[in-house]
């Protein structure tokens, strides 16, 4: 990512405490999240701050991290020593994930004191499966409300008070009312003021587009996805 793009992105990130990243498989969601973590931890220069990466249902992409920053061993080593992966293996179900996230806001099992970024990789997967086990709409609504009130809201407040940037990586689903793919259960997460980052691939032109959505505005840019990461054409 060019220096100009990094500055523009850093200025945008500094305005938001809560960030959603979503898109279909293969659009580079996790790659972009790694680049955001790098931007927040090491720009303009690496500091003694850390990121916590929650393996909700996906293993931490260590090989991808090493590929992204293989040309800068100092930076790569810095990131490897300042990104803490929790838990050791991805959580197995919705209830294990809830318990893990609830414990993050406690003193007994909280995040390191110098944490400035918290990433949850694919927070949608276990929730989507849990919802599929119920046919009654009332049960589904109750699960969503409980998840939001007992997990997301406390974590959001905790991150805001601790000055931690909270990043969620989501799956997508098709919304027939809007006739397009949207962030899974977008109604749930739209309750919080956030920066929503959507990654899309045009099937006809084969071009990639990144959309930055806020409560008041929306901007779109073309990007390329390569081994060294996402490059936004600003």
GROMACS .gro file of C-alpha atoms in nm:
model
  234
    1UNK     CA    1   0.000   0.000   0.000
    2UNK     CA    2   0.141   0.337  -0.102
    3UNK     CA    3   0.234   0.600   0.157
    4UNK     CA    4  -0.045   0.827   0.029
    5UNK     CA    5  -0.304   0.551   0.065
    6UNK     CA    6  -0.176   0.461   0.411
    7UNK     CA    7  -0.213   0.818   0.531
    8UNK     CA    8  -0.564   0.848   0.384
    9UNK     CA    9  -0.666   0.516   0.537
   10UNK     CA   10  -0.514   0.599   0.876
   11UNK     CA   11  -0.703   0.930   0.885
   12UNK     CA   12  -1.027   0.744   0.813
   13UNK     CA   13  -0.961   0.470   1.070
   14UNK     CA   14  -0.884   0.724   1.341
   15UNK     CA   15  -1.243   0.851   1.318
   16UNK     CA   16  -1.401   0.516   1.405
   17UNK     CA   17  -1.376   0.280   1.699
   18UNK     CA   18  -1.594   0.008   1.541
   19UNK     CA   19  -1.519  -0.136   1.195
   20UNK     CA   20  -1.705  -0.404   0.997
   21UNK     CA   21  -1.538  -0.581   0.705
   22UNK     CA   22  -1.756  -0.797   0.483
   23UNK     CA   23  -1.761  -0.952   0.137
   24UNK     CA   24  -1.788  -1.278  -0.050
   25UNK     CA   25  -1.517  -1.545  -0.031
   26UNK     CA   26  -1.205  -1.457  -0.226
   27UNK     CA   27  -1.242  -1.079  -0.210
   28UNK     CA   28  -0.958  -1.036   0.042
   29UNK     CA   29  -1.142  -0.964   0.370
   30UNK     CA   30  -0.882  -1.125   0.595
   31UNK     CA   31  -0.593  -0.986   0.392
   32UNK     CA   32  -0.734  -0.635   0.428
   33UNK     CA   33  -0.786  -0.688   0.801
   34UNK     CA   34  -0.418  -0.781   0.836
   35UNK     CA   35  -0.323  -0.466   0.648
   36UNK     CA   36  -0.544  -0.259   0.879
   37UNK     CA   37  -0.379  -0.414   1.184
   38UNK     CA   38  -0.038  -0.330   1.040
   39UNK     CA   39  -0.150   0.026   0.967
   40UNK     CA   40  -0.282   0.074   1.320
   41UNK     CA   41   0.017  -0.086   1.495
   42UNK     CA   42   0.311   0.038   1.292
   43UNK     CA   43   0.225   0.362   1.116
   44UNK     CA   44   0.400   0.602   1.110
   45UNK     CA   45   0.643   0.374   1.297
   46UNK     CA   46   0.616   0.054   1.504
   47UNK     CA   47   0.539   0.111   1.871
   48UNK     CA   48   0.488  -0.090   2.187
   49UNK     CA   49   0.120  -0.156   2.121
   50UNK     CA   50  -0.049  -0.485   2.038
   51UNK     CA   51  -0.341  -0.646   1.862
   52UNK     CA   52  -0.555  -0.937   1.979
   53UNK     CA   53  -0.684  -1.163   1.701
   54UNK     CA   54  -0.980  -1.385   1.797
   55UNK     CA   55  -1.004  -1.714   1.607
   56UNK     CA   56  -1.384  -1.726   1.610
   57UNK     CA   57  -1.416  -1.991   1.340
   58UNK     CA   58  -1.108  -1.935   1.123
   59UNK     CA   59  -0.745  -2.010   1.207
   60UNK     CA   60  -0.512  -1.712   1.214
   61UNK     CA   61  -0.362  -1.668   0.864
   62UNK     CA   62   0.004  -1.678   0.968
   63UNK     CA   63   0.125  -1.783   0.621
   64UNK     CA   64  -0.061  -1.494   0.463
   65UNK     CA   65   0.089  -1.250   0.715
   66UNK     CA   66   0.439  -1.374   0.633
   67UNK     CA   67   0.373  -1.343   0.259
   68UNK     CA   68   0.235  -0.989   0.293
   69UNK     CA   69   0.539  -0.858   0.478
   70UNK     CA   70   0.816  -1.091   0.358
   71UNK     CA   71   1.004  -0.794   0.208
   72UNK     CA   72   1.037  -0.626   0.549
   73UNK     CA   73   1.165  -0.871   0.810
   74UNK     CA   74   1.181  -0.606   1.082
   75UNK     CA   75   0.814  -0.519   1.035
   76UNK     CA   76   0.715  -0.886   1.005
   77UNK     CA   77   0.892  -0.976   1.329
   78UNK     CA   78   0.731  -0.678   1.499
   79UNK     CA   79   0.383  -0.793   1.392
   80UNK     CA   80   0.449  -1.156   1.487
   81UNK     CA   81   0.545  -1.043   1.838
   82UNK     CA   82   0.260  -0.794   1.877
   83UNK     CA   83  -0.039  -0.990   1.746
   84UNK     CA   84  -0.175  -1.220   2.016
   85UNK     CA   85  -0.393  -1.507   1.895
   86UNK     CA   86  -0.683  -1.620   2.116
   87UNK     CA   87  -0.776  -1.903   2.170
   88UNK     CA   88  -0.514  -2.158   2.062
   89UNK     CA   89  -0.770  -2.318   1.829
   90UNK     CA   90  -1.083  -2.166   1.670
   91UNK     CA   91  -1.395  -2.192   1.885
   92UNK     CA   92  -1.612  -2.494   1.809
   93UNK     CA   93  -1.961  -2.347   1.846
   94UNK     CA   94  -2.173  -2.042   1.923
   95UNK     CA   95  -2.172  -2.096   2.300
   96UNK     CA   96  -1.796  -2.140   2.327
   97UNK     CA   97  -1.750  -1.821   2.126
   98UNK     CA   98  -1.991  -1.629   2.350
   99UNK     CA   99  -1.811  -1.744   2.663
  100UNK     CA  100  -1.473  -1.645   2.519
  101UNK     CA  101  -1.590  -1.298   2.416
  102UNK     CA  102  -1.763  -1.236   2.748
  103UNK     CA  103  -1.438  -1.315   2.932
  104UNK     CA  104  -1.244  -1.060   2.727
  105UNK     CA  105  -1.398  -0.775   2.924
  106UNK     CA  106  -1.303  -0.922   3.262
  107UNK     CA  107  -0.983  -0.858   3.452
  108UNK     CA  108  -0.920  -1.230   3.500
  109UNK     CA  109  -0.900  -1.320   3.130
  110UNK     CA  110  -0.883  -0.985   2.957
  111UNK     CA  111  -0.662  -0.855   2.680
  112UNK     CA  112  -0.306  -0.725   2.735
  113UNK     CA  113  -0.300  -0.368   2.873
  114UNK     CA  114  -0.126  -0.228   2.564
  115UNK     CA  115  -0.387  -0.366   2.322
  116UNK     CA  116  -0.500  -0.112   2.062
  117UNK     CA  117  -0.670  -0.341   1.808
  118UNK     CA  118  -0.916  -0.628   1.859
  119UNK     CA  119  -1.007  -0.843   1.556
  120UNK     CA  120  -1.273  -1.115   1.549
  121UNK     CA  121  -1.228  -1.326   1.236
  122UNK     CA  122  -1.562  -1.448   1.099
  123UNK     CA  123  -1.795  -1.364   1.383
  124UNK     CA  124  -2.091  -1.469   1.164
  125UNK     CA  125  -2.020  -1.840   1.115
  126UNK     CA  126  -2.130  -1.987   1.449
  127UNK     CA  127  -2.416  -1.739   1.481
  128UNK     CA  128  -2.547  -1.835   1.136
  129UNK     CA  129  -2.538  -2.205   1.224
  130UNK     CA  130  -2.708  -2.150   1.561
  131UNK     CA  131  -2.990  -1.955   1.397
  132UNK     CA  132  -3.040  -2.233   1.142
  133UNK     CA  133  -3.132  -2.472   1.426
  134UNK     CA  134  -3.454  -2.279   1.494
  135UNK     CA  135  -3.754  -2.232   1.268
  136UNK     CA  136  -3.956  -1.999   1.490
  137UNK     CA  137  -3.887  -1.633   1.415
  138UNK     CA  138  -3.930  -1.547   1.782
  139UNK     CA  139  -3.649  -1.783   1.878
  140UNK     CA  140  -3.422  -1.634   1.612
  141UNK     CA  141  -3.492  -1.279   1.729
  142UNK     CA  142  -3.425  -1.380   2.091
  143UNK     CA  143  -3.086  -1.528   1.996
  144UNK     CA  144  -2.988  -1.219   1.799
  145UNK     CA  145  -3.096  -0.981   2.075
  146UNK     CA  146  -2.910  -1.183   2.338
  147UNK     CA  147  -2.597  -1.195   2.123
  148UNK     CA  148  -2.608  -0.822   2.067
  149UNK     CA  149  -2.691  -0.723   2.426
  150UNK     CA  150  -2.467  -0.969   2.611
  151UNK     CA  151  -2.168  -0.989   2.374
  152UNK     CA  152  -2.142  -0.711   2.117
  153UNK     CA  153  -2.253  -0.415   2.330
  154UNK     CA  154  -2.024  -0.493   2.629
  155UNK     CA  155  -1.730  -0.552   2.393
  156UNK     CA  156  -1.799  -0.227   2.209
  157UNK     CA  157  -1.813  -0.028   2.533
  158UNK     CA  158  -1.500  -0.201   2.659
  159UNK     CA  159  -1.308  -0.119   2.340
  160UNK     CA  160  -1.429   0.241   2.341
  161UNK     CA  161  -1.327   0.296   2.704
  162UNK     CA  162  -0.991   0.126   2.644
  163UNK     CA  163  -0.930   0.313   2.316
  164UNK     CA  164  -0.918  -0.013   2.123
  165UNK     CA  165  -1.016  -0.029   1.756
  166UNK     CA  166  -1.273  -0.310   1.727
  167UNK     CA  167  -1.272  -0.491   1.389
  168UNK     CA  168  -1.525  -0.759   1.292
  169UNK     CA  169  -1.491  -0.978   0.981
  170UNK     CA  170  -1.829  -1.099   0.853
  171UNK     CA  171  -1.979  -1.343   0.608
  172UNK     CA  172  -2.243  -1.213   0.366
  173UNK     CA  173  -2.595  -1.323   0.274
  174UNK     CA  174  -2.836  -1.240  -0.006
  175UNK     CA  175  -3.111  -0.991   0.078
  176UNK     CA  176  -3.404  -1.036  -0.165
  177UNK     CA  177  -3.559  -0.706  -0.057
  178UNK     CA  178  -3.248  -0.516  -0.167
  179UNK     CA  179  -3.159  -0.767  -0.440
  180UNK     CA  180  -2.795  -0.776  -0.336
  181UNK     CA  181  -2.552  -0.940  -0.096
  182UNK     CA  182  -2.524  -0.768   0.241
  183UNK     CA  183  -2.336  -0.818   0.565
  184UNK     CA  184  -2.487  -1.116   0.747
  185UNK     CA  185  -2.746  -0.984   0.993
  186UNK     CA  186  -2.659  -0.629   0.899
  187UNK     CA  187  -2.965  -0.503   1.092
  188UNK     CA  188  -2.798  -0.622   1.412
  189UNK     CA  189  -2.468  -0.439   1.363
  190UNK     CA  190  -2.620  -0.126   1.211
  191UNK     CA  191  -2.729  -0.030   1.563
  192UNK     CA  192  -2.371   0.082   1.634
  193UNK     CA  193  -2.205   0.378   1.466
  194UNK     CA  194  -1.938   0.215   1.253
  195UNK     CA  195  -1.722   0.222   0.945
  196UNK     CA  196  -1.848  -0.054   0.716
  197UNK     CA  197  -1.599  -0.177   0.457
  198UNK     CA  198  -1.742  -0.389   0.177
  199UNK     CA  199  -1.522  -0.581  -0.068
  200UNK     CA  200  -1.678  -0.687  -0.397
  201UNK     CA  201  -1.575  -0.848  -0.724
  202UNK     CA  202  -1.760  -0.763  -1.044
  203UNK     CA  203  -1.828  -1.096  -1.216
  204UNK     CA  204  -1.840  -0.941  -1.562
  205UNK     CA  205  -1.542  -0.704  -1.557
  206UNK     CA  206  -1.351  -0.915  -1.299
  207UNK     CA  207  -1.256  -0.593  -1.124
  208UNK     CA  208  -1.253  -0.552  -0.747
  209UNK     CA  209  -1.419  -0.263  -0.566
  210UNK     CA  210  -1.398  -0.151  -0.205
  211UNK     CA  211  -1.684   0.050  -0.057
  212UNK     CA  212  -1.648   0.259   0.259
  213UNK     CA  213  -1.988   0.320   0.421
  214UNK     CA  214  -2.057   0.550   0.716
  215UNK     CA  215  -2.380   0.683   0.858
  216UNK     CA  216  -2.353   0.995   0.645
  217UNK     CA  217  -2.151   0.905   0.336
  218UNK     CA  218  -2.026   0.633   0.106
  219UNK     CA  219  -1.717   0.619  -0.115
  220UNK     CA  220  -1.599   0.351  -0.358
  221UNK     CA  221  -1.261   0.273  -0.511
  222UNK     CA  222  -1.117   0.007  -0.736
  223UNK     CA  223  -0.853  -0.220  -0.585
  224UNK     CA  224  -0.620  -0.497  -0.691
  225UNK     CA  225  -0.567  -0.814  -0.489
  226UNK     CA  226  -0.221  -0.968  -0.508
  227UNK     CA  227   0.010  -1.178  -0.291
  228UNK     CA  228   0.143  -0.861  -0.131
  229UNK     CA  229  -0.207  -0.752  -0.035
  230UNK     CA  230  -0.476  -0.511  -0.142
  231UNK     CA  231  -0.378  -0.195  -0.326
  232UNK     CA  232  -0.651   0.070  -0.338
  233UNK     CA  233  -0.653   0.305  -0.634
  234UNK     CA  234  -0.726   0.639  -0.469
   0.00000   0.00000   0.00000
